[in-house]
Amino acid sequence: MPPTTVGCPTPADPRRCWVPRGVYAPQADTRLLGRALHREPITDRTDVLDLGTGSGALAVEAARLGGRVTAVDISWRAVAAAWLNAQLNGQSLRVRHGDLASAVPGRRFDLVLANPPYVPAPDTAPPRGPARAWDAGPDGRLLIDRVCDSAPAVLHPTGALLLVHSHLCGVDTTLARLTEAGLCAEVVDRTRLPFGPVLRSRLDWLRERGLANGDTTEELVVIRGRPR
């Protein structure tokens, strides 16, 4: 299957990353999370976990900043892409195949990155094929809630979670979920952009659910959570 080559998460960075078909390519949410990543104090003693790494663009960037990075994805293609992109950019990653934090049992990290699927989808069945990279059930929270609930178990007491998602799946819900899980949580960055092709194709359904109304833009937010 033909690959594509796209820009990495920092717009000023000339590096490129290889993305095979079926793996999520870096987009606006990747860049927004990458911007938040650059505000974290990362050294060669910082253990970083990238949950649902996709192409590995953020994992590679965290490694470039000096972190000791473990990248996890349930897709074997994504695992391969993350490993290859690390090699292409001269960085070292530990790449693991598995389902979110279950791929790193018993380990704790200083920084956890998560850009999970979050697009609301009419189909209640688990997504298959390329849609697995973005579809997340009728409320868009199929993976977000799992990330929120598991975060305390994989964070060091002084660690932090950086999670990006759309306002369509409930920013206040995520903040409340992280609080219930034992984290202090806040929105640390946001941007607004027009609906992409997937959301435009579901506009009638989104309006029926009261998620779009007359607006055809979405707000992306980065939420930072840390143990109390």
mmCIF file of C-alpha atoms in Angstrom:
data_model
loop_
_atom_site.group_PDB
_atom_site.id
_atom_site.type_symbol
_atom_site.label_atom_id
_atom_site.label_comp_id
_atom_site.label_asym_id
_atom_site.label_seq_id
_atom_site.Cartn_x
_atom_site.Cartn_y
_atom_site.Cartn_z
ATOM 1 C CA MET A 1 0.000 0.000 0.000
ATOM 2 C CA PRO A 2 1.470 3.368 -0.955
ATOM 3 C CA PRO A 3 2.773 5.503 1.915
ATOM 4 C CA THR A 4 2.511 9.229 2.331
ATOM 5 C CA THR A 5 5.074 11.647 3.699
ATOM 6 C CA VAL A 6 3.891 14.509 5.879
ATOM 7 C CA GLY A 7 5.310 17.189 8.110
ATOM 8 C CA CYS A 8 6.212 16.462 11.710
ATOM 9 C CA PRO A 9 4.390 18.194 14.593
ATOM 10 C CA THR A 10 6.535 21.312 14.802
ATOM 11 C CA PRO A 11 5.797 23.587 11.813
ATOM 12 C CA ALA A 12 9.304 25.088 11.755
ATOM 13 C CA ASP A 13 10.945 21.657 11.757
ATOM 14 C CA PRO A 14 12.105 20.468 8.316
ATOM 15 C CA ARG A 15 12.018 16.781 9.271
ATOM 16 C CA ARG A 16 9.471 14.505 7.624
ATOM 17 C CA CYS A 17 7.703 11.372 8.744
ATOM 18 C CA TRP A 18 6.535 8.354 6.788
ATOM 19 C CA VAL A 19 2.878 7.400 7.163
ATOM 20 C CA PRO A 20 1.523 4.181 5.623
ATOM 21 C CA ARG A 21 -2.118 3.941 4.609
ATOM 22 C CA GLY A 22 -4.359 3.216 7.588
ATOM 23 C CA VAL A 23 -2.117 5.041 10.091
ATOM 24 C CA TYR A 24 -3.151 8.444 11.419
ATOM 25 C CA ALA A 25 -1.121 11.198 9.771
ATOM 26 C CA PRO A 26 0.025 14.214 11.839
ATOM 27 C CA GLN A 27 -2.608 16.947 11.667
ATOM 28 C CA ALA A 28 -3.727 20.016 13.618
ATOM 29 C CA ASP A 29 -4.279 18.027 16.819
ATOM 30 C CA THR A 30 -0.753 16.575 16.542
ATOM 31 C CA ARG A 31 0.705 20.050 16.140
ATOM 32 C CA LEU A 32 -1.312 21.396 19.079
ATOM 33 C CA LEU A 33 -0.149 18.576 21.327
ATOM 34 C CA GLY A 34 3.394 19.056 20.031
ATOM 35 C CA ARG A 35 3.232 22.704 21.086
ATOM 36 C CA ALA A 36 2.239 21.667 24.600
ATOM 37 C CA LEU A 37 4.988 19.048 24.607
ATOM 38 C CA HIS A 38 7.563 21.782 24.016
ATOM 39 C CA ARG A 39 6.468 23.535 27.209
ATOM 40 C CA GLU A 40 7.260 20.501 29.376
ATOM 41 C CA PRO A 41 10.616 20.246 31.204
ATOM 42 C CA ILE A 42 12.104 17.275 29.357
ATOM 43 C CA THR A 43 15.632 16.010 30.103
ATOM 44 C CA ASP A 44 17.533 12.795 29.480
ATOM 45 C CA ARG A 45 15.990 11.494 32.730
ATOM 46 C CA THR A 46 12.390 12.070 31.605
ATOM 47 C CA ASP A 47 10.451 8.879 30.881
ATOM 48 C CA VAL A 48 7.777 9.598 28.264
ATOM 49 C CA LEU A 49 4.869 7.370 27.185
ATOM 50 C CA ASP A 50 3.081 8.076 23.904
ATOM 51 C CA LEU A 51 -0.270 6.266 23.949
ATOM 52 C CA GLY A 52 -1.673 5.503 20.507
ATOM 53 C CA THR A 53 1.471 6.769 18.835
ATOM 54 C CA GLY A 54 0.234 6.445 15.234
ATOM 55 C CA SER A 55 3.078 7.517 12.963
ATOM 56 C CA GLY A 56 5.253 8.177 16.020
ATOM 57 C CA ALA A 57 5.648 11.870 15.161
ATOM 58 C CA LEU A 58 5.168 13.044 18.752
ATOM 59 C CA ALA A 59 7.235 10.205 20.180
ATOM 60 C CA VAL A 60 10.109 11.123 17.858
ATOM 61 C CA GLU A 61 9.806 14.778 18.864
ATOM 62 C CA ALA A 62 9.841 13.881 22.578
ATOM 63 C CA ALA A 63 12.979 11.811 21.966
ATOM 64 C CA ARG A 64 14.574 14.695 20.089
ATOM 65 C CA LEU A 65 13.932 16.881 23.132
ATOM 66 C CA GLY A 66 15.898 14.385 25.210
ATOM 67 C CA GLY A 67 13.219 12.107 26.675
ATOM 68 C CA ARG A 68 13.414 8.344 27.084
ATOM 69 C CA VAL A 69 10.342 7.478 25.055
ATOM 70 C CA THR A 70 8.089 4.437 24.897
ATOM 71 C CA ALA A 71 5.567 4.501 22.040
ATOM 72 C CA VAL A 72 2.492 2.244 22.110
ATOM 73 C CA ASP A 73 -0.129 1.415 19.497
ATOM 74 C CA ILE A 74 -2.617 -1.384 18.888
ATOM 75 C CA SER A 75 -1.973 -1.198 15.141
ATOM 76 C CA TRP A 76 0.988 -3.179 13.870
ATOM 77 C CA ARG A 77 1.321 -0.728 10.965
ATOM 78 C CA ALA A 78 1.584 2.146 13.425
ATOM 79 C CA VAL A 79 4.204 0.253 15.427
ATOM 80 C CA ALA A 80 6.235 -0.245 12.258
ATOM 81 C CA ALA A 81 5.796 3.395 11.196
ATOM 82 C CA ALA A 82 6.873 4.727 14.605
ATOM 83 C CA TRP A 83 9.979 2.531 14.616
ATOM 84 C CA LEU A 84 10.925 3.522 11.068
ATOM 85 C CA ASN A 85 10.350 7.243 11.680
ATOM 86 C CA ALA A 86 12.593 7.077 14.736
ATOM 87 C CA GLN A 87 15.323 5.538 12.576
ATOM 88 C CA LEU A 88 14.837 8.103 9.808
ATOM 89 C CA ASN A 89 15.240 10.927 12.323
ATOM 90 C CA GLY A 90 18.162 9.423 14.228
ATOM 91 C CA GLN A 91 16.211 8.901 17.453
ATOM 92 C CA SER A 92 15.770 5.945 19.770
ATOM 93 C CA LEU A 93 12.311 4.737 20.808
ATOM 94 C CA ARG A 94 10.983 1.741 22.672
ATOM 95 C CA VAL A 95 8.025 0.736 20.522
ATOM 96 C CA ARG A 96 5.410 -1.621 21.941
ATOM 97 C CA HIS A 97 2.373 -3.254 20.367
ATOM 98 C CA GLY A 98 -0.627 -3.226 22.689
ATOM 99 C CA ASP A 99 -3.832 -1.645 23.910
ATOM 100 C CA LEU A 100 -3.024 1.670 25.601
ATOM 101 C CA ALA A 101 -1.390 1.326 29.037
ATOM 102 C CA SER A 102 -1.815 -2.447 29.105
ATOM 103 C CA ALA A 103 1.248 -2.571 26.831
ATOM 104 C CA VAL A 104 3.466 -1.273 29.676
ATOM 105 C CA PRO A 105 2.232 -3.120 32.794
ATOM 106 C CA GLY A 106 3.657 -1.892 36.075
ATOM 107 C CA ARG A 107 5.607 1.006 34.565
ATOM 108 C CA ARG A 108 5.289 4.677 35.509
ATOM 109 C CA PHE A 109 6.252 7.716 33.485
ATOM 110 C CA ASP A 110 7.065 11.388 33.965
ATOM 111 C CA LEU A 111 5.028 12.456 30.943
ATOM 112 C CA VAL A 112 2.179 10.703 29.142
ATOM 113 C CA LEU A 113 1.035 11.933 25.710
ATOM 114 C CA ALA A 114 -2.329 10.911 24.278
ATOM 115 C CA ASN A 115 -4.030 11.821 21.016
ATOM 116 C CA PRO A 116 -6.706 9.105 21.008
ATOM 117 C CA PRO A 117 -9.513 8.670 18.482
ATOM 118 C CA TYR A 118 -12.237 11.148 19.448
ATOM 119 C CA VAL A 119 -14.539 11.705 16.460
ATOM 120 C CA PRO A 120 -18.208 10.955 17.312
ATOM 121 C CA ALA A 121 -19.519 8.178 15.061
ATOM 122 C CA PRO A 122 -23.080 6.956 14.419
ATOM 123 C CA ASP A 123 -21.974 3.321 14.452
ATOM 124 C CA THR A 124 -21.855 1.790 17.936
ATOM 125 C CA ALA A 125 -19.776 -1.190 16.767
ATOM 126 C CA PRO A 126 -16.003 -1.009 17.325
ATOM 127 C CA PRO A 127 -14.419 0.760 14.341
ATOM 128 C CA ARG A 128 -12.456 -1.231 11.801
ATOM 129 C CA GLY A 129 -9.913 -0.385 9.137
ATOM 130 C CA PRO A 130 -8.602 3.181 8.790
ATOM 131 C CA ALA A 131 -11.568 4.572 10.785
ATOM 132 C CA ARG A 132 -10.083 2.974 13.898
ATOM 133 C CA ALA A 133 -7.657 5.916 13.957
ATOM 134 C CA TRP A 134 -10.441 8.472 14.507
ATOM 135 C CA ASP A 135 -13.898 6.962 15.195
ATOM 136 C CA ALA A 136 -14.712 6.719 18.906
ATOM 137 C CA GLY A 137 -18.371 5.793 19.362
ATOM 138 C CA PRO A 138 -21.485 8.011 19.500
ATOM 139 C CA ASP A 139 -20.049 10.317 22.176
ATOM 140 C CA GLY A 140 -16.449 10.241 20.943
ATOM 141 C CA ARG A 141 -15.220 8.972 24.299
ATOM 142 C CA LEU A 142 -14.516 5.312 23.572
ATOM 143 C CA LEU A 143 -10.788 5.749 24.244
ATOM 144 C CA ILE A 144 -10.723 9.085 26.075
ATOM 145 C CA ASP A 145 -12.413 7.679 29.181
ATOM 146 C CA ARG A 146 -9.983 4.784 29.302
ATOM 147 C CA VAL A 147 -7.029 7.170 29.092
ATOM 148 C CA CYS A 148 -8.474 9.294 31.898
ATOM 149 C CA ASP A 149 -9.111 6.303 34.145
ATOM 150 C CA SER A 150 -5.715 4.675 33.610
ATOM 151 C CA ALA A 151 -3.561 7.823 33.799
ATOM 152 C CA PRO A 152 -2.938 7.790 37.582
ATOM 153 C CA ALA A 153 -1.573 4.244 37.417
ATOM 154 C CA VAL A 154 1.072 5.127 34.805
ATOM 155 C CA LEU A 155 2.170 8.527 36.150
ATOM 156 C CA HIS A 156 4.907 9.216 38.667
ATOM 157 C CA PRO A 157 3.689 11.418 41.554
ATOM 158 C CA THR A 158 5.313 14.432 39.881
ATOM 159 C CA GLY A 159 4.320 13.397 36.342
ATOM 160 C CA ALA A 160 1.850 14.907 33.886
ATOM 161 C CA LEU A 161 -0.652 13.786 31.255
ATOM 162 C CA LEU A 162 -1.148 15.780 28.045
ATOM 163 C CA LEU A 163 -4.369 14.803 26.265
ATOM 164 C CA VAL A 164 -5.779 16.390 23.098
ATOM 165 C CA HIS A 165 -9.325 16.073 21.763
ATOM 166 C CA SER A 166 -12.241 17.956 20.215
ATOM 167 C CA HIS A 167 -14.860 19.930 22.109
ATOM 168 C CA LEU A 168 -17.427 17.651 20.435
ATOM 169 C CA CYS A 169 -16.722 14.922 22.974
ATOM 170 C CA GLY A 170 -17.013 17.109 26.054
ATOM 171 C CA VAL A 171 -14.153 19.100 27.570
ATOM 172 C CA ASP A 172 -15.911 19.463 30.933
ATOM 173 C CA THR A 173 -16.576 15.723 30.954
ATOM 174 C CA THR A 174 -12.862 15.017 30.550
ATOM 175 C CA LEU A 175 -11.904 17.492 33.255
ATOM 176 C CA ALA A 176 -14.416 15.889 35.630
ATOM 177 C CA ARG A 177 -13.267 12.372 34.744
ATOM 178 C CA LEU A 178 -9.632 13.222 35.425
ATOM 179 C CA THR A 179 -10.594 14.864 38.711
ATOM 180 C CA GLU A 180 -12.494 11.735 39.750
ATOM 181 C CA ALA A 181 -9.415 9.683 38.839
ATOM 182 C CA GLY A 182 -7.308 11.757 41.229
ATOM 183 C CA LEU A 183 -5.672 14.318 38.946
ATOM 184 C CA CYS A 184 -5.681 18.098 38.897
ATOM 185 C CA ALA A 185 -6.686 18.972 35.334
ATOM 186 C CA GLU A 186 -6.876 22.125 33.240
ATOM 187 C CA VAL A 187 -7.029 23.225 29.622
ATOM 188 C CA VAL A 188 -3.587 24.538 28.665
ATOM 189 C CA ASP A 189 -4.023 25.212 24.940
ATOM 190 C CA ARG A 190 -6.748 25.375 22.313
ATOM 191 C CA THR A 191 -7.367 26.151 18.674
ATOM 192 C CA ARG A 192 -10.409 26.327 16.394
ATOM 193 C CA LEU A 193 -10.569 24.994 12.846
ATOM 194 C CA PRO A 194 -13.149 24.084 10.185
ATOM 195 C CA PHE A 195 -14.670 20.615 10.130
ATOM 196 C CA GLY A 196 -12.591 18.142 8.183
ATOM 197 C CA PRO A 197 -13.945 15.641 5.635
ATOM 198 C CA VAL A 198 -15.109 13.079 8.233
ATOM 199 C CA LEU A 199 -17.092 15.581 10.300
ATOM 200 C CA ARG A 200 -18.532 17.226 7.185
ATOM 201 C CA SER A 201 -19.782 13.837 6.013
ATOM 202 C CA ARG A 202 -21.653 13.460 9.346
ATOM 203 C CA LEU A 203 -23.028 16.976 9.553
ATOM 204 C CA ASP A 204 -26.700 15.978 9.517
ATOM 205 C CA TRP A 205 -26.131 13.380 12.235
ATOM 206 C CA LEU A 206 -24.124 15.835 14.347
ATOM 207 C CA ARG A 207 -26.901 18.409 14.029
ATOM 208 C CA GLU A 208 -29.492 15.834 15.074
ATOM 209 C CA ARG A 209 -27.460 15.272 18.229
ATOM 210 C CA GLY A 210 -27.062 19.013 18.850
ATOM 211 C CA LEU A 211 -23.304 18.875 18.345
ATOM 212 C CA ALA A 212 -23.029 21.117 15.301
ATOM 213 C CA ASN A 213 -26.124 23.328 14.979
ATOM 214 C CA GLY A 214 -25.208 26.129 12.572
ATOM 215 C CA ASP A 215 -21.514 25.938 13.338
ATOM 216 C CA THR A 216 -19.135 23.876 11.228
ATOM 217 C CA THR A 217 -15.981 24.445 13.243
ATOM 218 C CA GLU A 218 -14.520 22.461 16.099
ATOM 219 C CA GLU A 219 -12.317 23.530 18.967
ATOM 220 C CA LEU A 220 -9.360 21.321 19.811
ATOM 221 C CA VAL A 221 -8.061 21.477 23.360
ATOM 222 C CA VAL A 222 -5.030 20.154 25.198
ATOM 223 C CA ILE A 223 -5.780 19.116 28.761
ATOM 224 C CA ARG A 224 -2.962 18.727 31.267
ATOM 225 C CA GLY A 225 -3.494 16.509 34.270
ATOM 226 C CA ARG A 226 -1.151 15.896 37.189
ATOM 227 C CA PRO A 227 -1.468 13.849 40.364
ATOM 228 C CA ARG A 228 -2.690 15.703 43.417
#
